[in-house]
PDB file of C-alpha atoms in Angstrom:
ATOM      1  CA  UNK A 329     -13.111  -8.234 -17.201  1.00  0.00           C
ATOM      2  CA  UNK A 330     -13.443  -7.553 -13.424  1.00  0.00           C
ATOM      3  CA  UNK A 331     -16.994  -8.466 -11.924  1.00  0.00           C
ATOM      4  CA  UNK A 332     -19.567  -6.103  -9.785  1.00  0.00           C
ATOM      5  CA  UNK A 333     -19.672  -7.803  -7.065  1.00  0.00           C
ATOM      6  CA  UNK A 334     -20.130  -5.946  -4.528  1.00  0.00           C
ATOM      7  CA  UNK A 335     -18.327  -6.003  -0.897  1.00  0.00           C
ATOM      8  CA  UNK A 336     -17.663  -4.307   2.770  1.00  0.00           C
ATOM      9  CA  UNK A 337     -15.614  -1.506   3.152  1.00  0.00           C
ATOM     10  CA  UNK A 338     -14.344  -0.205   6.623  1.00  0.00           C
ATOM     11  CA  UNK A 339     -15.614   3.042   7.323  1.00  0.00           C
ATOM     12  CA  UNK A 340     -11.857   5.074   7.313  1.00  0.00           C
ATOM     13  CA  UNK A 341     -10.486   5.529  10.660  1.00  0.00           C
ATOM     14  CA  UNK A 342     -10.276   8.976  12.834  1.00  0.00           C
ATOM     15  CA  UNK A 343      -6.941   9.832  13.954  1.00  0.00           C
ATOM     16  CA  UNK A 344      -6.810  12.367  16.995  1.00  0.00           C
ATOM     17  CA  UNK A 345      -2.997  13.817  16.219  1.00  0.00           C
ATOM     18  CA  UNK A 346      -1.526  14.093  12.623  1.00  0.00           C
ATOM     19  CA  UNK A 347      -0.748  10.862  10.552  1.00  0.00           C
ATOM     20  CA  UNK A 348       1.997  10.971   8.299  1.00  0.00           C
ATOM     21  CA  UNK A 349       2.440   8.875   4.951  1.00  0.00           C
ATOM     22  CA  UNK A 350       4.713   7.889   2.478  1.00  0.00           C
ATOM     23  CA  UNK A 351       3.553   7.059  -0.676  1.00  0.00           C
ATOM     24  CA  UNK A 352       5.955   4.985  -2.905  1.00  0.00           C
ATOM     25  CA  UNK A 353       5.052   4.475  -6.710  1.00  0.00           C
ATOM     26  CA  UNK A 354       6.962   2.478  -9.441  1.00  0.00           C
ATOM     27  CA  UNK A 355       5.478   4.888 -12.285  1.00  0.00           C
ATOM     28  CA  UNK A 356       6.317   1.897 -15.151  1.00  0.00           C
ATOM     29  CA  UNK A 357       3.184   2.807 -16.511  1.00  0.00           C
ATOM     30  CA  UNK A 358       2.404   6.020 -15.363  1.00  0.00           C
ATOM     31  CA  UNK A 359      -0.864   6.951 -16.374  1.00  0.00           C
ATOM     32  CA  UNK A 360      -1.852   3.992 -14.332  1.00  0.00           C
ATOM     33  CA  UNK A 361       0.429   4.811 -11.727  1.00  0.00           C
ATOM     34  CA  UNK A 362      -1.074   8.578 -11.402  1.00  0.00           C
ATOM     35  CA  UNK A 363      -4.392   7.472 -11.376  1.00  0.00           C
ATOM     36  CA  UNK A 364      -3.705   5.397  -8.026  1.00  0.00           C
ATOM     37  CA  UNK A 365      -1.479   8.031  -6.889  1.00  0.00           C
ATOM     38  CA  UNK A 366      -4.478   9.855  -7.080  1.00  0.00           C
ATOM     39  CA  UNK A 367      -7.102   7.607  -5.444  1.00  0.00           C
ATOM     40  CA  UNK A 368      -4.453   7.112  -2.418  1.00  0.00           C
ATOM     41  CA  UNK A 369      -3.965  11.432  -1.826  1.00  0.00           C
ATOM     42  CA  UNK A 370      -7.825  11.314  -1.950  1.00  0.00           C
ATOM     43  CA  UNK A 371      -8.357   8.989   0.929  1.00  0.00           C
ATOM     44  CA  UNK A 372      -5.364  10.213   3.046  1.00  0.00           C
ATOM     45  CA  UNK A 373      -6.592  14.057   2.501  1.00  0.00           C
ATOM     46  CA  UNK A 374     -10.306  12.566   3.721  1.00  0.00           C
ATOM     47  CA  UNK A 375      -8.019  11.654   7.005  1.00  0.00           C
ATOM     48  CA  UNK A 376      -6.481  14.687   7.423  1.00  0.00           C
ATOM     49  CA  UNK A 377      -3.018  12.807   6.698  1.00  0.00           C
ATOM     50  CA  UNK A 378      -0.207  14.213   5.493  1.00  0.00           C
ATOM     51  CA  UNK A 379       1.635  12.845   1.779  1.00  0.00           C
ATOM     52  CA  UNK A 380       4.951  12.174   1.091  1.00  0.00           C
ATOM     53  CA  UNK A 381       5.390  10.464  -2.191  1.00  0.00           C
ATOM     54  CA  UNK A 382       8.522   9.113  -4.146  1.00  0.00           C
ATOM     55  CA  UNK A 383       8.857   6.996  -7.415  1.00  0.00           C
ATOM     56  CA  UNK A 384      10.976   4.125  -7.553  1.00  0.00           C
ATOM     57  CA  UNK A 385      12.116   2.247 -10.637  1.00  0.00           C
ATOM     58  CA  UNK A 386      10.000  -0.798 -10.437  1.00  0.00           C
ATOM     59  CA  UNK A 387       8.041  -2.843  -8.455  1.00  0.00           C
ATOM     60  CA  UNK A 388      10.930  -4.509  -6.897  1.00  0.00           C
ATOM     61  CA  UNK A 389      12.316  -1.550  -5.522  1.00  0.00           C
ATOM     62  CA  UNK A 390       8.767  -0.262  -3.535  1.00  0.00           C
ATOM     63  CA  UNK A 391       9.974  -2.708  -0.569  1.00  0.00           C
ATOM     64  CA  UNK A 392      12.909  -1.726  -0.580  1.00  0.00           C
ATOM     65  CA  UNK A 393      12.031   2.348  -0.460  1.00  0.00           C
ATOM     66  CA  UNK A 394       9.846   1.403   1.997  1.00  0.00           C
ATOM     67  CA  UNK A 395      12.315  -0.535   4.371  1.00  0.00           C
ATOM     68  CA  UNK A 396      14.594   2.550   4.115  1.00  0.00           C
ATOM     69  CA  UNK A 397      12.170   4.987   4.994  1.00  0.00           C
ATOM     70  CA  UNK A 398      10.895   3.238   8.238  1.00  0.00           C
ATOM     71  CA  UNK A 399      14.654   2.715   9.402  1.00  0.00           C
ATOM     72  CA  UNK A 400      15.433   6.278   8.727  1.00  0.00           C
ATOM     73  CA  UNK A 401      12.913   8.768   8.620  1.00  0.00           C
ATOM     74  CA  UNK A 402       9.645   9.303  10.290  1.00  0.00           C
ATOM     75  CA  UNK A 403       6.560   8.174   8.455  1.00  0.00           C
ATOM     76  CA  UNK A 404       3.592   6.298  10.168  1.00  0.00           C
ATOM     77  CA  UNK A 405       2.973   4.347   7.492  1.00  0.00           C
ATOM     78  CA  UNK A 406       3.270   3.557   3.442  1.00  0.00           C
ATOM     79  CA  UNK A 407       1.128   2.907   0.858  1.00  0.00           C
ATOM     80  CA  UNK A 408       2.997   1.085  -2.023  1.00  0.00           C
ATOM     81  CA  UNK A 409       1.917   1.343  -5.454  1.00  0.00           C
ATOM     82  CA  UNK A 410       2.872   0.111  -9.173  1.00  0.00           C
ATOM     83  CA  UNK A 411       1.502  -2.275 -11.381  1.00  0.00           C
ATOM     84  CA  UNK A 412       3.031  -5.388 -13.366  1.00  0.00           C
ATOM     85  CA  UNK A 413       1.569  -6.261 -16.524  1.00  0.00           C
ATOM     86  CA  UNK A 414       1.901 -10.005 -17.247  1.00  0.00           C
ATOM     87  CA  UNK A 415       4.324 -10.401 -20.256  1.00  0.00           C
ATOM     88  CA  UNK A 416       5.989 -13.084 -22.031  1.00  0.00           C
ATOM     89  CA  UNK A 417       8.414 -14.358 -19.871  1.00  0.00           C
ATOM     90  CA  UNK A 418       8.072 -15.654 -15.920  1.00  0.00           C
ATOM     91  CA  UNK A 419       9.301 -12.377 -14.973  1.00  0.00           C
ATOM     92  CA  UNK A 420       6.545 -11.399 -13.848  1.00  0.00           C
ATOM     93  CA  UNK A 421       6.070 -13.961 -11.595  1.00  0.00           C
ATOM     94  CA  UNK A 422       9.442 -12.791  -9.981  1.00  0.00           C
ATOM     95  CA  UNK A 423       8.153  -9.283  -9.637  1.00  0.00           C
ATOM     96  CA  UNK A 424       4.379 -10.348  -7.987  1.00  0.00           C
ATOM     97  CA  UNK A 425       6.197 -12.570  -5.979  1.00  0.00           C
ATOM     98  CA  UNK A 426       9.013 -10.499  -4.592  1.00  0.00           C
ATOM     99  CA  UNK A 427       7.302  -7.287  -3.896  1.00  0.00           C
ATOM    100  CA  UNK A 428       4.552  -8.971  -1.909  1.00  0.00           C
ATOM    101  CA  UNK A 429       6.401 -11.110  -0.398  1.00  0.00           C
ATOM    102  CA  UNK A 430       8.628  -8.072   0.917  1.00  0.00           C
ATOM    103  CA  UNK A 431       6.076  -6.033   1.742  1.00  0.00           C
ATOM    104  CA  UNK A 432       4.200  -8.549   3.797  1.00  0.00           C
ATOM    105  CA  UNK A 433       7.627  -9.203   5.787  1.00  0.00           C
ATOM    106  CA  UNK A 434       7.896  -5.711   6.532  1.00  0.00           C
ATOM    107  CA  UNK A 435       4.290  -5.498   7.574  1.00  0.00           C
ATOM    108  CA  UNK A 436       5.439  -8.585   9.810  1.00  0.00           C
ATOM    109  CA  UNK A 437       8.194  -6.508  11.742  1.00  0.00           C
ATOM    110  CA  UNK A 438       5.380  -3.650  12.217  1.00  0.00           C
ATOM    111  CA  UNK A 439       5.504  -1.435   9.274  1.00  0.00           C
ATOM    112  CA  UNK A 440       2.090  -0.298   8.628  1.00  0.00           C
ATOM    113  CA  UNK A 441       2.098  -0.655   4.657  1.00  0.00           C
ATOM    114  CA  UNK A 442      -0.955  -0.905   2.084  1.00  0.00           C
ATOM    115  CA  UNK A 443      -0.589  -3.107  -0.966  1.00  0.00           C
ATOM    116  CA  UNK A 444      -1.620  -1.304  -3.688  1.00  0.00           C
ATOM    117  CA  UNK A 445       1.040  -2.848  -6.437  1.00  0.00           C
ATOM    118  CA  UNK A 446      -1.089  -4.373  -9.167  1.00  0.00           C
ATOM    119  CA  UNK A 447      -0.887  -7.910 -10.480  1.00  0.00           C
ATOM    120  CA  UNK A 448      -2.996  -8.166 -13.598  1.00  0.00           C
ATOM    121  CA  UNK A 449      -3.091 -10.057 -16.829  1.00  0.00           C
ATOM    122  CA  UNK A 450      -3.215  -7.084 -19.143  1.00  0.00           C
ATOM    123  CA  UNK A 451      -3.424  -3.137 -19.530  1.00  0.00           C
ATOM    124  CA  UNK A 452      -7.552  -2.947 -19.374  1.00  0.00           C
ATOM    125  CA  UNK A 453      -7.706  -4.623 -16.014  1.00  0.00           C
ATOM    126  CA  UNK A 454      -4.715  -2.482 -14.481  1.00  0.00           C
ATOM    127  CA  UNK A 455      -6.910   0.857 -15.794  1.00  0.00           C
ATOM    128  CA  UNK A 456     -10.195  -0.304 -14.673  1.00  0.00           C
ATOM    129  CA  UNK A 457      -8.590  -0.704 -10.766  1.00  0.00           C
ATOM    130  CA  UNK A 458      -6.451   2.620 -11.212  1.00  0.00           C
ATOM    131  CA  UNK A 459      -8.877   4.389 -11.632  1.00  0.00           C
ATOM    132  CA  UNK A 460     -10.030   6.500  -8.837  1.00  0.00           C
ATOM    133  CA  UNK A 461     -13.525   6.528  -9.891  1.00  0.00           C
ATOM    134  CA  UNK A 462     -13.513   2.864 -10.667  1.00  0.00           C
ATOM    135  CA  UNK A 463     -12.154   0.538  -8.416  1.00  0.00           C
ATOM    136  CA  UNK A 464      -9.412   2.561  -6.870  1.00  0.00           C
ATOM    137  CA  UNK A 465      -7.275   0.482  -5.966  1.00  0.00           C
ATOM    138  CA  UNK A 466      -4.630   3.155  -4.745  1.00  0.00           C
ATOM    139  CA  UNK A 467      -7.194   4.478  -2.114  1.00  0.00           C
ATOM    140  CA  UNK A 468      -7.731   1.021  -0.803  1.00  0.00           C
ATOM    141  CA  UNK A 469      -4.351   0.872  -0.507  1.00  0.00           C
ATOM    142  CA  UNK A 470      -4.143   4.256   1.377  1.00  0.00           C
ATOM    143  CA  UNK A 471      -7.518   3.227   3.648  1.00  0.00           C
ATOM    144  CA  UNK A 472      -5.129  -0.635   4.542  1.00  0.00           C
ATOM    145  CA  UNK A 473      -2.068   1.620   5.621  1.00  0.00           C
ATOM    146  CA  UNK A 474      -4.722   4.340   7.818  1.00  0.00           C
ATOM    147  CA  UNK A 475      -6.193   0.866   9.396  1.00  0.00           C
ATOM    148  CA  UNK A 476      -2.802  -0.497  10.110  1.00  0.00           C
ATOM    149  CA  UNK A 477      -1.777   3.007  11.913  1.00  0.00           C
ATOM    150  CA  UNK A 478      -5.086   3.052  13.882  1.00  0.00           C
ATOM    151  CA  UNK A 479      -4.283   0.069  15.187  1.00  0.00           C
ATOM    152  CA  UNK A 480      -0.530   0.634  15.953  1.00  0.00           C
ATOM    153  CA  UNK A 481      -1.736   3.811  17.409  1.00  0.00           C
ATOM    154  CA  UNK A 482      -4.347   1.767  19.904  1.00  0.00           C
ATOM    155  CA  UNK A 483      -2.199  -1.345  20.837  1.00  0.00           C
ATOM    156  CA  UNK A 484       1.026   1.382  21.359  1.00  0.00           C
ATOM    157  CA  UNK A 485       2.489   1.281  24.955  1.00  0.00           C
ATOM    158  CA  UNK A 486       0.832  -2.019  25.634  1.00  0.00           C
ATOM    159  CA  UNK A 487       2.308  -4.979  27.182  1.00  0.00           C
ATOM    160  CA  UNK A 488       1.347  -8.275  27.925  1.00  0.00           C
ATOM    161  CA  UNK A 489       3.726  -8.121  31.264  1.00  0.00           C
ATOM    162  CA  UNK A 490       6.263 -11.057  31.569  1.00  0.00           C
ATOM    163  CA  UNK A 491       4.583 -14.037  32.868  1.00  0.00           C
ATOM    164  CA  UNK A 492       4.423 -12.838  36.896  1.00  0.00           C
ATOM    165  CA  UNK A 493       1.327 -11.986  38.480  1.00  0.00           C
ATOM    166  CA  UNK A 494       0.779  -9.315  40.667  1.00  0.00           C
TER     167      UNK A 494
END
């Protein structure tokens, strides 16, 4: 059972010009997949941002929506969500694995992406974090993708020059 401990959360950011998300969801369990569907509209609506959302297979393919969307349409950022159930089989090792590890390589190249794909041992810990007036673990994801844009949005047009002085 998850613990009450409590922690910090960043105050949401303010966005001076429209923000624009894509929300990808592997609805394998969908009641669980709803409910963080809709803890991430929640905090996006509190930013004034504006939700795209498409459903994927599985876990595996939320990367791989996500990659395809940033090459070819116009989002600021994602928030990708699902949840993997441990099973029976090292499957689900594969799945954890994969996804993040694709998701943190596209945050790499500058996507602005929230994690929000569950990794949990069994059913009651994936609906306890779902839930939107529980841990909500889809609007955390949603409030990671805002911060990432915020800051995109405040480093944007810098440069660190090329080495000469003026």
């Amino acid at each position: 059972m998850a613990t009450h401990e409590s922690h910090y959360t960043l105050p949401l950011p303010e966005f001076d010009r429209p923000v624009k998300l894509l929300i990808v969801v592997a609805p394998y369990y969908k009641d669980i997949a709803d409910n963080m569907v809709a803890g991430a509209r929640a905090v996006a609506t509190a930013c004034g941002a504006e939700v795209d959302l498409v459903e994927v297979p599985g876990a595996l393919e939320v990367p791989t929506a996500i990659a395809m969307a940033d090459r070819q349409a116009n989002y600021d950022g994602y928030v990708a969500l699902g949840c993997v159930i441990r099973g029976e089989t090292t499957h689900y090792d594969t799945v954890c694995n994969d996804s993040s590890r694709a998701l943190s390589l596209l945050g790499l190249q500058g996507a602005c992406i929230g994690n929000g794909i569950l990794t949990v041992e069994n059913r009651p810990q994936a609906e306890v974090r779902a839930d939107p007036a529980g841990q909500n673990k889809g609007g955390g994801a949603a409030a990671a993708a805002l911060h990432l844009i915020a800051l995109s949005r405040k480093w944007a047009g810098q440069t660190k020059g090329i080495g000469f002085r003026a």
